[in-house]
CSV table of C-alpha atoms in Angstrom, one decimal:
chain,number,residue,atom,x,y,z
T,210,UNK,CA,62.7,107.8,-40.4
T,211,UNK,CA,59.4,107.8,-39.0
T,212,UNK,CA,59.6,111.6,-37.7
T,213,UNK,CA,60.7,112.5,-41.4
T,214,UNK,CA,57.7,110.3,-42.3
T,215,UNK,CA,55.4,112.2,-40.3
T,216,UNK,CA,56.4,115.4,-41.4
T,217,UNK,CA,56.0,114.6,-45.0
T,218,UNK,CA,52.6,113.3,-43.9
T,219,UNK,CA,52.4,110.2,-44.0
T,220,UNK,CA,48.9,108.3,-42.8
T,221,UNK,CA,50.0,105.3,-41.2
T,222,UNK,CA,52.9,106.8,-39.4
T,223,UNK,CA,51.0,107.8,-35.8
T,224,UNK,CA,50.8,104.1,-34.8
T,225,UNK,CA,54.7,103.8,-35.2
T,226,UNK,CA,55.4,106.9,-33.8
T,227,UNK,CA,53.9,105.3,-30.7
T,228,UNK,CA,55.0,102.2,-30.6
T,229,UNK,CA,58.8,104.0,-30.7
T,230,UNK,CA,57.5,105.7,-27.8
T,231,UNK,CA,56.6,102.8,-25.7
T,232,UNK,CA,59.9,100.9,-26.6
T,233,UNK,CA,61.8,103.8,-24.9
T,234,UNK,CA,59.7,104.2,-22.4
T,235,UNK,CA,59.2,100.6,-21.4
T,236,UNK,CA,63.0,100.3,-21.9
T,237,UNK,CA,63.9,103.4,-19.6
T,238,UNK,CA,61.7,101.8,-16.9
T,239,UNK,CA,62.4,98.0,-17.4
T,240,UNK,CA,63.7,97.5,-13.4
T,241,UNK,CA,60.4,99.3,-11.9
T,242,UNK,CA,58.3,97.0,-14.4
T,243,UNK,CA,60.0,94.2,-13.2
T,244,UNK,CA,59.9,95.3,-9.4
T,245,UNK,CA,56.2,96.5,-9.9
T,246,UNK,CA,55.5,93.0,-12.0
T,247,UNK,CA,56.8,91.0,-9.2
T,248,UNK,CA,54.2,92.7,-6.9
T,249,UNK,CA,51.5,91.5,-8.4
T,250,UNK,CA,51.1,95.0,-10.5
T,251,UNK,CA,48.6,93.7,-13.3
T,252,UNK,CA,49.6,96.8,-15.5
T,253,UNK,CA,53.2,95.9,-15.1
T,254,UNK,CA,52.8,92.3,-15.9
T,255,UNK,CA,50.9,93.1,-19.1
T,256,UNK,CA,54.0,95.5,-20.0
T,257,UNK,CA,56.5,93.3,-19.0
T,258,UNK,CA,54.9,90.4,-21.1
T,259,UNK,CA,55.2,93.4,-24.0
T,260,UNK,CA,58.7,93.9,-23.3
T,261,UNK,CA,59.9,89.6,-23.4
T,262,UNK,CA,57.3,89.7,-26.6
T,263,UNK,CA,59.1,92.7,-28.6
T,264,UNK,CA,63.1,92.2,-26.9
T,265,UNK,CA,62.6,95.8,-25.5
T,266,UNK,CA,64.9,96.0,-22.0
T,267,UNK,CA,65.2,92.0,-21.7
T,268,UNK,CA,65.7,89.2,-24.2
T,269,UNK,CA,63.6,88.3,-26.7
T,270,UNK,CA,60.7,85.4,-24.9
T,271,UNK,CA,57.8,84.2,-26.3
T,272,UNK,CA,57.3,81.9,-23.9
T,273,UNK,CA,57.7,84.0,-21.3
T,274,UNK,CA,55.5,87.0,-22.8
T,275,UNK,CA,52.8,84.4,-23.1
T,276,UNK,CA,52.7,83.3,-20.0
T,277,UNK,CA,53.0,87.1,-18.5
T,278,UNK,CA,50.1,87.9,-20.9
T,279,UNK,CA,48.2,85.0,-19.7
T,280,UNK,CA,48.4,86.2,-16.3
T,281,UNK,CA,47.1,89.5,-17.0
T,282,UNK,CA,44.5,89.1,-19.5
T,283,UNK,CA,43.1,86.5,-16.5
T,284,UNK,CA,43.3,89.6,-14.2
T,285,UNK,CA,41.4,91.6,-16.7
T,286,UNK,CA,44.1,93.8,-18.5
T,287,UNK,CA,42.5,95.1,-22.2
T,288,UNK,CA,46.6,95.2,-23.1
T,289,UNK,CA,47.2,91.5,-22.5
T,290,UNK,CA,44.2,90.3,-24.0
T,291,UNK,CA,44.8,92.3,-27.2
T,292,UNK,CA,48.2,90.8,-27.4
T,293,UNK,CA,47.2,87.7,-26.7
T,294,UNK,CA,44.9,88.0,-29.8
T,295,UNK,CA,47.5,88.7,-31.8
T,296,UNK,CA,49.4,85.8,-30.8
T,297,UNK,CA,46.6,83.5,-31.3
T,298,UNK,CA,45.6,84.9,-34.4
T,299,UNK,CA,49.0,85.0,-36.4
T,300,UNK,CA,50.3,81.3,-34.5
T,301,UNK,CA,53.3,83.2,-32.7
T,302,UNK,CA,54.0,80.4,-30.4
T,303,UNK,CA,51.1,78.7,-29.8
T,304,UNK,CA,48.5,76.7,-32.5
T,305,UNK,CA,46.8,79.4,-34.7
T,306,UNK,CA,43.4,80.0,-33.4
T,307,UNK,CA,40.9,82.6,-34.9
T,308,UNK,CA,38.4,81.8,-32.9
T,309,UNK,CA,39.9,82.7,-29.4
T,310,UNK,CA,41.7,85.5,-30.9
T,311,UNK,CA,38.9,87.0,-32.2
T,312,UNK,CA,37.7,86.4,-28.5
T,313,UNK,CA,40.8,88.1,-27.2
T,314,UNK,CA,40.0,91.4,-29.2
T,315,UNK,CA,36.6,91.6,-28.5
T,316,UNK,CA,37.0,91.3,-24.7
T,317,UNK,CA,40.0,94.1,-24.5
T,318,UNK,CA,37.9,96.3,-27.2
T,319,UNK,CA,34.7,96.1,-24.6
T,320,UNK,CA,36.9,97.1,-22.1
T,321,UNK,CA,37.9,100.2,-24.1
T,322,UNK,CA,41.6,99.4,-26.1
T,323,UNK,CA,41.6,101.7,-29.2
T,324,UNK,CA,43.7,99.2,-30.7
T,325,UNK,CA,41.5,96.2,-30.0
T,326,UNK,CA,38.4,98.3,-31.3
T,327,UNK,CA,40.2,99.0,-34.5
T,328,UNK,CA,41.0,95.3,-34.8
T,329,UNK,CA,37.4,94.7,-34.6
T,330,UNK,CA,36.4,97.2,-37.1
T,331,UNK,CA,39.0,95.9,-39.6
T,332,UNK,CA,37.7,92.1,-39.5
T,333,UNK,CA,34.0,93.6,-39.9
T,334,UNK,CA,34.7,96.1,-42.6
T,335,UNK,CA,37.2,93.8,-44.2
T,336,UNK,CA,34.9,90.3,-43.3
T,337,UNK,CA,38.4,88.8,-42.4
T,338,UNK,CA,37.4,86.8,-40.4
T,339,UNK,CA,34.2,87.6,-39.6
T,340,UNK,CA,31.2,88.2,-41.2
T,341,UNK,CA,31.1,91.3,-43.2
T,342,UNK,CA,28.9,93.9,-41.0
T,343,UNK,CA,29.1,97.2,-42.1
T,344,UNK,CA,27.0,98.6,-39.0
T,345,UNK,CA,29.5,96.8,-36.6
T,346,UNK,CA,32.2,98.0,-38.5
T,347,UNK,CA,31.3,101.7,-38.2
T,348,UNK,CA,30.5,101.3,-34.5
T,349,UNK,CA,33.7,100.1,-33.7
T,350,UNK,CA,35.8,102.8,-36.3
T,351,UNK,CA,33.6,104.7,-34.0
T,352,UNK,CA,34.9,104.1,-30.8
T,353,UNK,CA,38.5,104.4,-32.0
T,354,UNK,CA,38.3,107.7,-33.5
T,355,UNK,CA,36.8,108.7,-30.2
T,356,UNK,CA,40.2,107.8,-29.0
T,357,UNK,CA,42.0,109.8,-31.7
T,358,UNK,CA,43.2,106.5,-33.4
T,359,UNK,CA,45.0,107.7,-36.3
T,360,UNK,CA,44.7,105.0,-38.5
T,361,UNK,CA,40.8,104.4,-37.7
T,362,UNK,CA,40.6,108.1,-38.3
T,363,UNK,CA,41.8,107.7,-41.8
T,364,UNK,CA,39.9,104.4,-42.9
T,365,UNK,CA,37.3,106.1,-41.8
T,366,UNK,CA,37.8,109.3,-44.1
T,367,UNK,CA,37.7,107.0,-46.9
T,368,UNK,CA,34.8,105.6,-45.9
T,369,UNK,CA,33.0,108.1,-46.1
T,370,UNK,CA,34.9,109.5,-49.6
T,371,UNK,CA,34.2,105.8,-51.1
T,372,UNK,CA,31.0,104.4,-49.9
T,373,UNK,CA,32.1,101.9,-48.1
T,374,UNK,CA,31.3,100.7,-44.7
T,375,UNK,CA,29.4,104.1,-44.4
T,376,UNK,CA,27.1,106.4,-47.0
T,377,UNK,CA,29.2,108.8,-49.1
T,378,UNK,CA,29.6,112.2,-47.1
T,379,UNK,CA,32.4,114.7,-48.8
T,380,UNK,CA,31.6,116.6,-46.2
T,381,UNK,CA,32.5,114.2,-43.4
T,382,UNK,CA,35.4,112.6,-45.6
T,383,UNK,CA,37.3,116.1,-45.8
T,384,UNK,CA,36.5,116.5,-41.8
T,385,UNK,CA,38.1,113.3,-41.0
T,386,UNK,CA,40.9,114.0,-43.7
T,387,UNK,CA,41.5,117.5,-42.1
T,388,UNK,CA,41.8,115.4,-38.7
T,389,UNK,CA,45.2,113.5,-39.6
T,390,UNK,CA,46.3,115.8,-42.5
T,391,UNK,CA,47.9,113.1,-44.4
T,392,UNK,CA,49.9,114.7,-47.6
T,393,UNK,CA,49.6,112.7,-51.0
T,394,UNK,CA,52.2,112.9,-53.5
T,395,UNK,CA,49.8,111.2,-56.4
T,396,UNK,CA,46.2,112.3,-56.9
T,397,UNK,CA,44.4,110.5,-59.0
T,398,UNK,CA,40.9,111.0,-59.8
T,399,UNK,CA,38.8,107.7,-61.8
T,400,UNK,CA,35.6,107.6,-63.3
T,401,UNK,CA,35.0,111.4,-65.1
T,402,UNK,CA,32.4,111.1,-67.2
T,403,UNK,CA,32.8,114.0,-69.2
T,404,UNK,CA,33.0,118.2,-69.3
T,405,UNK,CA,29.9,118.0,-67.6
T,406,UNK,CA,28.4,117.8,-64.6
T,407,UNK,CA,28.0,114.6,-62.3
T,408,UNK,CA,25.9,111.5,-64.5
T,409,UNK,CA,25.2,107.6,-63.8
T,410,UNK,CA,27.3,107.9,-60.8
T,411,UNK,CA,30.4,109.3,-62.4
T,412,UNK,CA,32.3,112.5,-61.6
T,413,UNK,CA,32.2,115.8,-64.4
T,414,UNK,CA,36.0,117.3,-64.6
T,415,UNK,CA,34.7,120.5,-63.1
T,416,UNK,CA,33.4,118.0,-60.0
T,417,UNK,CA,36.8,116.8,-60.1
T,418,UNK,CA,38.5,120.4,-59.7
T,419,UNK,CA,36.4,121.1,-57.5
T,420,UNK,CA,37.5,117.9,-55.1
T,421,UNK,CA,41.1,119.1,-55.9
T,422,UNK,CA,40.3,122.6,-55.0
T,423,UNK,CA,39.0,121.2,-51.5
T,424,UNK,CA,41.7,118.6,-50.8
T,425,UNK,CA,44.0,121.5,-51.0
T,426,UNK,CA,41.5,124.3,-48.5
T,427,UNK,CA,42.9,121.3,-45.7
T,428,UNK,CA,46.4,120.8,-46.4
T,429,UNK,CA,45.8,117.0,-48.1
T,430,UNK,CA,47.6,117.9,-51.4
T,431,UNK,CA,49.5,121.1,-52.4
T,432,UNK,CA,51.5,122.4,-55.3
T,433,UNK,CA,53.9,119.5,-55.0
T,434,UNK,CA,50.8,117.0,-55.5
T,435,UNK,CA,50.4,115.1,-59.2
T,436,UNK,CA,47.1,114.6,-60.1
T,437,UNK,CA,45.9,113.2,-62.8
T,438,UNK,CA,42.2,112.8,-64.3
T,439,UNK,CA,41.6,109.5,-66.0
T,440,UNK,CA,39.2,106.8,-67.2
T,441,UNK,CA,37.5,109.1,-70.2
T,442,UNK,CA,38.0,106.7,-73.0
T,443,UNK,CA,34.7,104.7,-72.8
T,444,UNK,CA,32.7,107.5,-73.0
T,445,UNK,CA,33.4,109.0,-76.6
T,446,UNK,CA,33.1,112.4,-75.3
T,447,UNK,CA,36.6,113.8,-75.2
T,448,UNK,CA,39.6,114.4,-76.4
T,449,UNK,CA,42.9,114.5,-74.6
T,450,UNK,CA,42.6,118.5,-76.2
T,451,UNK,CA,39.6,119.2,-74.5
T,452,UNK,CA,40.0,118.4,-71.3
T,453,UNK,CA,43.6,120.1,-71.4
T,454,UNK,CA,42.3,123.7,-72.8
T,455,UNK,CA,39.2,123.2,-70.2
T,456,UNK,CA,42.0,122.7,-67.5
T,457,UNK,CA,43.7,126.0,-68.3
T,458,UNK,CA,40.9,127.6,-67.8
């Protein structure tokens, strides 16, 4: 499902894609993770935390993936302290604590985790929890897109396209677009002013062709795509008939 997923171009699909990846790859390997784990291997006990917190190759155990995680996030390991973030943050077996998970991310996404950085971009961009930073936000989206994250990648595309987090740049929205290609079934294109150009902040229809003409130069919307122009009627410039004979032109 996700492979037909990605094909059809779906955004959000890359992260899962991975995480399939790991679960038969951690799977495949589960007796050198344990061997390596026993060993003292502070790589292996991170994954083999992953594996008891996810059932992959053993039994399902919290307990146990907390404690394995424990270990290696003392050691240092940006894995285990990302996880253990997670676990703090939504209560999974120990008392909620935002506080220490936001700890837990911070720590693995200094020590370079793409996941952990996009975790900390989220909460800034999103002020959930923390307080809303746009500057932060951007340096961290920054530092996950250096890692080809997918989904920081994309948030950050509409960033850029919206206004938020970072300055409206079309020009960096459709480079970041063009970076994931993600294909959208339902275009639809708010605030056009009128038949003319661009006023108090709102897109002109031509504008608006003109974003649909570009979204289709990289592969975001094709033929198959539905797009519809909208939000006219508090203007008292239009009719439904003029904007459909100036679209067959």
């Amino acid at each position: 499902y996700f492979l037909t997923a990605e094909k059809l171009g779906c955004p959000g699909v890359a992260p899962a894609l991975a995480q399939c990846d790991m679960f038969q790859s951690y799977a495949s390997r589960i007796d050198e993770i344990k061997d390596a784990a026993e060993n003292g291997d502070v790589k292996a006990i991170a994954q083999l935390g992953w594996c008891y917190s996810n059932g992959v190759g053993v039994e399902y155990d919290n307990d146990k993936a907390l404690s394995l995680f424990s270990v290696a996030a003392d050691a240092g390991n940006p894995m285990a302290l990302y996880e253990l973030g997670v676990k703090y943050f939504m209560g999974y077996g120990v008392k909620q604590n935002i506080t220490e998970a936001v700890a837990k991310f911070e720590e693995a996404a200094r020590l370079g985790y793409d996941k952990a950085q996009y975790q900390m971009a989220l909460m800034y961009a999103e002020a959930t929890p923390l307080k809303k930073d746009n500057r932060k936000a951007a340096e961290w989206y920054d530092k996950a897109v250096a890692q080809n994250h997918a989904d920081a990648i994309y948030n950050t595309a509409l960033h850029y396209f919206a206004g938020s987090v970072r300055e409206v740049d079309m020009t960096k929205s459709m480079e970041y677009l063009k970076k994931v290609k993600p294909h959208i079934d339902f275009a639809t294109f708010d605030c056009c002013y009128s038949l003319n150009l661009c006023e108090k902040g709102h897109l002109g229809f031509d504008e608006v062709l003109e974003m649909k003409r570009r979204l289709c130069d990289i592969g975001v919307i094709d033929n198959k795509t539905v797009c519809c122009v909208n939000h006219f009627s508090h203007n008292g410039c239009e009719a439904f008939k003029d904007m459909d004979a100036h679209t067959e032109k």
